[in-house]
């Protein structure tokens, strides 16, 4: 019977949710659309005017205060639901005549508490989703992955079939590529007699498909793009040749109208020519 313990070589304090650099303002861009954010400001400040620009700046400032946020990759759907609920709450508050100067900081503080309550990834789900760039990432080393400390007893010897060994105070752990699992054993000896053994059974997750991270970053940049100037559609001004080339242009009514126009032009030209001739002959 062996003692199987899942442990971490990195202090548990480093496993907190607030690590690395990924702003919650970037989380807002990942889980809300440009249309939703503009719609909220229009409900608070109206369709046009300086107030809507102030509203956008207030929304940015409120969520920039929540910096260094990182979430578990498996919890991104729950975070998306939280942002959806936040959007609906802001719309209700705007409809009730509330002020965005008060509503936005309160929503950001509530979202911070919601992110802190999300579960942390353990081993297989240790893959992280970073709001800064809206992409997922893996821990660099197996022992850097968040793990759960637990003690249990087992009669299953399959856990100990592949047991790498090392002498001295350092043990070599295989790189993250590819996905693998195995048991690592630490032994404390005195006079070449073992006093205690500590087993680490680790599941090491593999990397995402090649190029996935870059593709996610490019895709999110496209989603966050918003046109600054509204493109004006130029009206279609067809020429006479283009109108006559269209099958639906040669109707009976159009033919009558075209004949009348040609006759009017011909009569006008004839009268002008006759008047010119009289003027010329009268001079003689």
Tab-separated table of C-alpha atoms in Angstrom:
chain	number	residue	atom	x	y	z
A	1	UNK	CA	0.000	0.000	0.000
A	2	UNK	CA	1.496	3.291	-1.020
A	3	UNK	CA	0.793	6.871	-0.174
A	4	UNK	CA	-0.212	8.946	-3.185
A	5	UNK	CA	-0.082	12.696	-2.754
A	6	UNK	CA	-0.678	15.454	-5.229
A	7	UNK	CA	1.513	18.364	-4.243
A	8	UNK	CA	3.037	21.484	-5.693
A	9	UNK	CA	6.630	22.698	-5.569
A	10	UNK	CA	5.524	26.333	-5.812
A	11	UNK	CA	4.071	28.092	-2.736
A	12	UNK	CA	0.284	28.071	-2.625
A	13	UNK	CA	0.217	31.844	-2.353
A	14	UNK	CA	1.333	32.020	-5.978
A	15	UNK	CA	-1.784	30.111	-7.018
A	16	UNK	CA	-4.098	33.030	-6.370
A	17	UNK	CA	-6.305	34.199	-9.156
A	18	UNK	CA	-4.617	37.605	-9.361
A	19	UNK	CA	-1.457	36.709	-11.252
A	20	UNK	CA	0.444	37.866	-14.329
A	21	UNK	CA	-0.951	40.708	-16.424
A	22	UNK	CA	-4.399	40.649	-17.971
A	23	UNK	CA	-6.680	43.570	-17.312
A	24	UNK	CA	-10.363	43.229	-16.601
A	25	UNK	CA	-10.909	46.006	-19.135
A	26	UNK	CA	-9.574	43.457	-21.635
A	27	UNK	CA	-12.007	40.923	-20.130
A	28	UNK	CA	-14.768	43.386	-20.925
A	29	UNK	CA	-13.622	43.422	-24.559
A	30	UNK	CA	-13.492	39.616	-24.658
A	31	UNK	CA	-16.968	38.960	-23.276
A	32	UNK	CA	-18.965	41.962	-24.522
A	33	UNK	CA	-19.414	43.359	-28.000
A	34	UNK	CA	-18.822	46.887	-29.238
A	35	UNK	CA	-22.551	47.200	-29.970
A	36	UNK	CA	-23.476	46.245	-26.405
A	37	UNK	CA	-21.079	48.794	-24.896
A	38	UNK	CA	-22.289	51.590	-27.176
A	39	UNK	CA	-25.916	50.655	-26.475
A	40	UNK	CA	-25.341	50.962	-22.720
A	41	UNK	CA	-23.809	54.435	-23.088
A	42	UNK	CA	-26.613	55.540	-25.391
A	43	UNK	CA	-29.172	54.476	-22.797
A	44	UNK	CA	-27.320	56.433	-20.103
A	45	UNK	CA	-26.250	59.520	-22.076
A	46	UNK	CA	-28.408	59.721	-25.201
A	47	UNK	CA	-27.667	59.083	-28.849
A	48	UNK	CA	-25.263	61.986	-29.429
A	49	UNK	CA	-23.418	64.729	-27.632
A	50	UNK	CA	-20.437	65.025	-25.287
A	51	UNK	CA	-22.156	62.917	-22.616
A	52	UNK	CA	-21.836	59.735	-24.643
A	53	UNK	CA	-18.055	60.250	-24.973
A	54	UNK	CA	-17.864	60.836	-21.223
A	55	UNK	CA	-19.819	57.616	-20.708
A	56	UNK	CA	-17.368	55.605	-22.823
A	57	UNK	CA	-14.407	57.063	-20.920
A	58	UNK	CA	-16.104	56.294	-17.591
A	59	UNK	CA	-16.699	52.681	-18.662
A	60	UNK	CA	-13.031	52.320	-19.621
A	61	UNK	CA	-11.818	53.900	-16.382
A	62	UNK	CA	-14.092	51.748	-14.211
A	63	UNK	CA	-12.775	48.455	-15.575
A	64	UNK	CA	-9.142	49.525	-15.901
A	65	UNK	CA	-9.032	49.630	-12.113
A	66	UNK	CA	-9.360	45.833	-12.076
A	67	UNK	CA	-5.912	44.863	-13.333
A	68	UNK	CA	-3.952	41.607	-13.344
A	69	UNK	CA	-6.924	39.298	-13.782
A	70	UNK	CA	-6.637	35.723	-15.012
A	71	UNK	CA	-9.343	33.054	-15.110
A	72	UNK	CA	-9.484	29.281	-15.407
A	73	UNK	CA	-9.980	28.218	-19.028
A	74	UNK	CA	-12.919	25.972	-18.114
A	75	UNK	CA	-14.680	28.854	-16.338
A	76	UNK	CA	-14.793	31.233	-19.295
A	77	UNK	CA	-18.438	30.344	-20.037
A	78	UNK	CA	-19.414	31.265	-16.466
A	79	UNK	CA	-17.552	34.557	-16.773
A	80	UNK	CA	-19.359	35.242	-20.051
A	81	UNK	CA	-22.673	34.683	-18.246
A	82	UNK	CA	-21.587	37.123	-15.524
A	83	UNK	CA	-20.791	39.814	-18.098
A	84	UNK	CA	-24.137	39.197	-19.825
A	85	UNK	CA	-25.943	39.614	-16.517
A	86	UNK	CA	-23.929	42.771	-15.826
A	87	UNK	CA	-24.943	44.200	-19.217
A	88	UNK	CA	-28.619	43.546	-18.514
A	89	UNK	CA	-28.325	45.103	-15.049
A	90	UNK	CA	-26.716	48.251	-16.480
A	91	UNK	CA	-29.462	48.526	-19.090
A	92	UNK	CA	-32.131	48.242	-16.379
A	93	UNK	CA	-30.395	50.878	-14.282
A	94	UNK	CA	-30.142	53.200	-17.292
A	95	UNK	CA	-33.847	52.736	-18.022
A	96	UNK	CA	-34.596	53.656	-14.395
A	97	UNK	CA	-32.736	56.959	-14.822
A	98	UNK	CA	-29.552	56.017	-12.974
A	99	UNK	CA	-26.156	57.662	-13.393
A	100	UNK	CA	-23.295	55.906	-15.152
A	101	UNK	CA	-20.779	57.602	-12.813
A	102	UNK	CA	-22.234	55.435	-10.039
A	103	UNK	CA	-23.299	52.374	-12.029
A	104	UNK	CA	-19.988	51.584	-13.764
A	105	UNK	CA	-17.707	51.441	-10.659
A	106	UNK	CA	-20.318	49.340	-8.845
A	107	UNK	CA	-20.531	46.924	-11.796
A	108	UNK	CA	-16.726	46.651	-11.978
A	109	UNK	CA	-16.490	45.885	-8.252
A	110	UNK	CA	-19.201	43.247	-8.569
A	111	UNK	CA	-17.395	41.691	-11.528
A	112	UNK	CA	-14.153	41.586	-9.537
A	113	UNK	CA	-15.880	39.569	-6.803
A	114	UNK	CA	-17.368	37.246	-9.418
A	115	UNK	CA	-13.932	36.586	-10.960
A	116	UNK	CA	-12.417	35.855	-7.543
A	117	UNK	CA	-15.136	33.255	-6.916
A	118	UNK	CA	-14.328	31.270	-10.075
A	119	UNK	CA	-12.657	27.896	-9.618
A	120	UNK	CA	-8.956	27.529	-10.276
A	121	UNK	CA	-7.750	24.962	-12.776
A	122	UNK	CA	-6.232	21.764	-11.330
A	123	UNK	CA	-3.905	19.660	-13.492
A	124	UNK	CA	-5.890	18.664	-16.629
A	125	UNK	CA	-7.792	21.963	-16.538
A	126	UNK	CA	-4.743	23.981	-15.510
A	127	UNK	CA	-4.869	25.630	-18.910
A	128	UNK	CA	-5.542	29.319	-18.345
A	129	UNK	CA	-7.557	31.905	-20.295
A	130	UNK	CA	-5.972	35.355	-20.278
A	131	UNK	CA	-8.163	38.360	-20.930
A	132	UNK	CA	-5.203	40.370	-22.232
A	133	UNK	CA	-5.421	39.209	-25.835
A	134	UNK	CA	-8.316	36.762	-25.231
A	135	UNK	CA	-6.235	33.570	-25.575
A	136	UNK	CA	-5.447	30.456	-23.561
A	137	UNK	CA	-2.033	29.448	-22.241
A	138	UNK	CA	-0.345	26.650	-20.319
A	139	UNK	CA	1.925	26.687	-17.310
A	140	UNK	CA	5.630	26.539	-18.166
A	141	UNK	CA	6.604	23.566	-15.968
A	142	UNK	CA	4.531	20.654	-14.601
A	143	UNK	CA	5.169	21.628	-10.981
A	144	UNK	CA	4.161	25.212	-11.774
A	145	UNK	CA	0.659	24.042	-12.649
A	146	UNK	CA	-1.950	24.545	-9.921
A	147	UNK	CA	-2.415	21.201	-8.153
A	148	UNK	CA	-4.634	19.977	-5.359
A	149	UNK	CA	-3.034	18.701	-2.174
A	150	UNK	CA	-4.665	15.479	-1.008
A	151	UNK	CA	-3.628	12.301	0.775
A	152	UNK	CA	-5.118	8.895	-0.081
A	153	UNK	CA	-4.220	5.241	0.060
A	154	UNK	CA	-4.444	2.882	-2.864
A	155	UNK	CA	-3.703	-0.700	-3.847
A	156	UNK	CA	-3.479	0.222	-7.522
A	157	UNK	CA	0.120	-0.466	-8.521
A	158	UNK	CA	-0.354	1.028	-11.994
A	159	UNK	CA	0.445	4.470	-10.575
A	160	UNK	CA	4.034	3.346	-9.913
A	161	UNK	CA	4.918	1.516	-13.114
A	162	UNK	CA	6.778	4.456	-14.628
A	163	UNK	CA	8.793	6.073	-11.855
A	164	UNK	CA	11.689	8.324	-12.961
A	165	UNK	CA	14.557	8.363	-10.497
A	166	UNK	CA	17.238	10.936	-9.779
A	167	UNK	CA	20.024	11.252	-7.233
A	168	UNK	CA	20.755	14.348	-5.246
A	169	UNK	CA	18.433	17.220	-4.418
A	170	UNK	CA	17.298	17.857	-8.022
A	171	UNK	CA	14.982	15.710	-10.106
A	172	UNK	CA	14.425	16.096	-13.815
A	173	UNK	CA	10.850	16.338	-15.016
A	174	UNK	CA	10.055	15.868	-18.678
A	175	UNK	CA	8.934	18.909	-20.685
A	176	UNK	CA	5.283	19.707	-21.192
A	177	UNK	CA	5.293	18.356	-24.768
A	178	UNK	CA	3.624	15.954	-25.283
A	179	UNK	CA	0.835	15.210	-22.789
A	180	UNK	CA	1.902	12.612	-20.239
A	181	UNK	CA	1.366	11.483	-16.673
A	182	UNK	CA	3.503	9.751	-14.101
A	183	UNK	CA	4.541	9.413	-10.476
A	184	UNK	CA	7.547	11.232	-9.021
A	185	UNK	CA	9.028	9.971	-5.792
A	186	UNK	CA	11.072	11.942	-3.252
A	187	UNK	CA	12.962	9.873	-0.665
A	188	UNK	CA	14.603	11.073	2.557
A	189	UNK	CA	17.454	8.728	3.527
A	190	UNK	CA	19.809	8.357	6.452
A	191	UNK	CA	22.798	6.043	6.191
A	192	UNK	CA	21.391	4.752	2.901
A	193	UNK	CA	18.162	3.746	4.641
A	194	UNK	CA	14.886	5.405	3.545
A	195	UNK	CA	13.126	7.332	6.308
A	196	UNK	CA	10.219	8.723	4.286
A	197	UNK	CA	8.918	8.710	0.752
A	198	UNK	CA	6.688	11.314	-0.848
A	199	UNK	CA	4.974	10.535	-4.148
A	200	UNK	CA	3.822	13.144	-6.667
A	201	UNK	CA	1.432	11.880	-9.323
A	202	UNK	CA	1.167	14.518	-12.064
A	203	UNK	CA	-0.935	14.855	-15.185
A	204	UNK	CA	0.967	17.130	-17.567
A	205	UNK	CA	-1.273	18.701	-20.181
A	206	UNK	CA	-0.060	19.234	-23.703
A	207	UNK	CA	0.036	22.493	-25.633
A	208	UNK	CA	-2.828	23.762	-27.789
A	209	UNK	CA	-2.695	23.073	-31.546
A	210	UNK	CA	0.077	24.836	-33.400
A	211	UNK	CA	-0.804	28.368	-34.283
A	212	UNK	CA	-3.964	28.397	-32.166
A	213	UNK	CA	-2.745	31.167	-29.877
A	214	UNK	CA	-1.789	33.485	-32.741
A	215	UNK	CA	-5.077	32.761	-34.509
A	216	UNK	CA	-7.056	33.564	-31.368
A	217	UNK	CA	-5.251	36.884	-30.948
A	218	UNK	CA	-5.889	37.896	-34.571
A	219	UNK	CA	-9.519	36.793	-34.367
A	220	UNK	CA	-10.141	38.822	-31.212
A	221	UNK	CA	-8.528	41.888	-32.773
A	222	UNK	CA	-10.957	41.598	-35.673
A	223	UNK	CA	-13.899	41.278	-33.272
A	224	UNK	CA	-12.812	44.347	-31.319
A	225	UNK	CA	-12.427	46.459	-34.483
A	226	UNK	CA	-15.034	49.190	-34.831
A	227	UNK	CA	-15.300	51.652	-37.732
A	228	UNK	CA	-14.542	55.216	-36.684
A	229	UNK	CA	-16.332	56.866	-39.585
A	230	UNK	CA	-19.665	55.666	-40.889
A	231	UNK	CA	-19.320	54.742	-44.526
A	232	UNK	CA	-21.800	56.667	-46.687
A	233	UNK	CA	-23.325	54.726	-49.576
A	234	UNK	CA	-23.226	56.832	-52.732
A	235	UNK	CA	-26.551	56.976	-54.622
A	236	UNK	CA	-26.667	55.271	-58.014
A	237	UNK	CA	-26.803	57.765	-60.866
A	238	UNK	CA	-27.031	55.709	-64.061
A	239	UNK	CA	-26.428	57.127	-67.524
A	240	UNK	CA	-28.908	56.925	-70.394
A	241	UNK	CA	-27.007	54.014	-71.944
A	242	UNK	CA	-27.151	52.082	-68.661
A	243	UNK	CA	-30.889	52.715	-68.352
A	244	UNK	CA	-31.566	51.587	-71.923
A	245	UNK	CA	-29.418	48.491	-71.375
A	246	UNK	CA	-31.648	47.337	-68.506
A	247	UNK	CA	-34.478	45.035	-69.720
A	248	UNK	CA	-37.064	46.602	-67.420
A	249	UNK	CA	-36.324	50.116	-68.757
A	250	UNK	CA	-37.926	49.549	-72.215
A	251	UNK	CA	-41.546	49.528	-71.083
A	252	UNK	CA	-44.419	51.042	-73.083
A	253	UNK	CA	-44.652	54.063	-70.792
A	254	UNK	CA	-40.924	54.695	-70.981
A	255	UNK	CA	-40.998	54.425	-74.802
A	256	UNK	CA	-43.843	56.970	-75.038
A	257	UNK	CA	-41.997	59.314	-72.693
A	258	UNK	CA	-38.762	58.904	-74.650
A	259	UNK	CA	-40.577	59.583	-77.970
A	260	UNK	CA	-42.172	62.738	-76.546
A	261	UNK	CA	-38.812	63.992	-75.307
A	262	UNK	CA	-37.176	63.369	-78.699
A	263	UNK	CA	-40.035	65.131	-80.503
A	264	UNK	CA	-39.823	68.109	-78.152
A	265	UNK	CA	-36.083	68.383	-78.658
A	266	UNK	CA	-36.468	68.151	-82.451
A	267	UNK	CA	-39.184	70.828	-82.515
A	268	UNK	CA	-37.114	73.132	-80.329
A	269	UNK	CA	-34.068	72.666	-82.563
A	270	UNK	CA	-36.172	73.373	-85.698
A	271	UNK	CA	-37.604	76.598	-84.253
A	272	UNK	CA	-34.169	77.794	-83.178
A	273	UNK	CA	-32.748	77.036	-86.643
A	274	UNK	CA	-35.631	78.897	-88.388
A	275	UNK	CA	-35.163	81.946	-86.126
A	276	UNK	CA	-31.442	81.983	-86.858
A	277	UNK	CA	-32.058	81.847	-90.594
A	278	UNK	CA	-34.524	84.780	-90.484
A	279	UNK	CA	-32.090	86.832	-88.439
A	280	UNK	CA	-29.263	86.091	-90.834
A	281	UNK	CA	-31.301	86.881	-93.954
A	282	UNK	CA	-32.737	90.074	-92.469
A	283	UNK	CA	-29.229	91.430	-92.094
A	284	UNK	CA	-28.692	91.243	-95.848
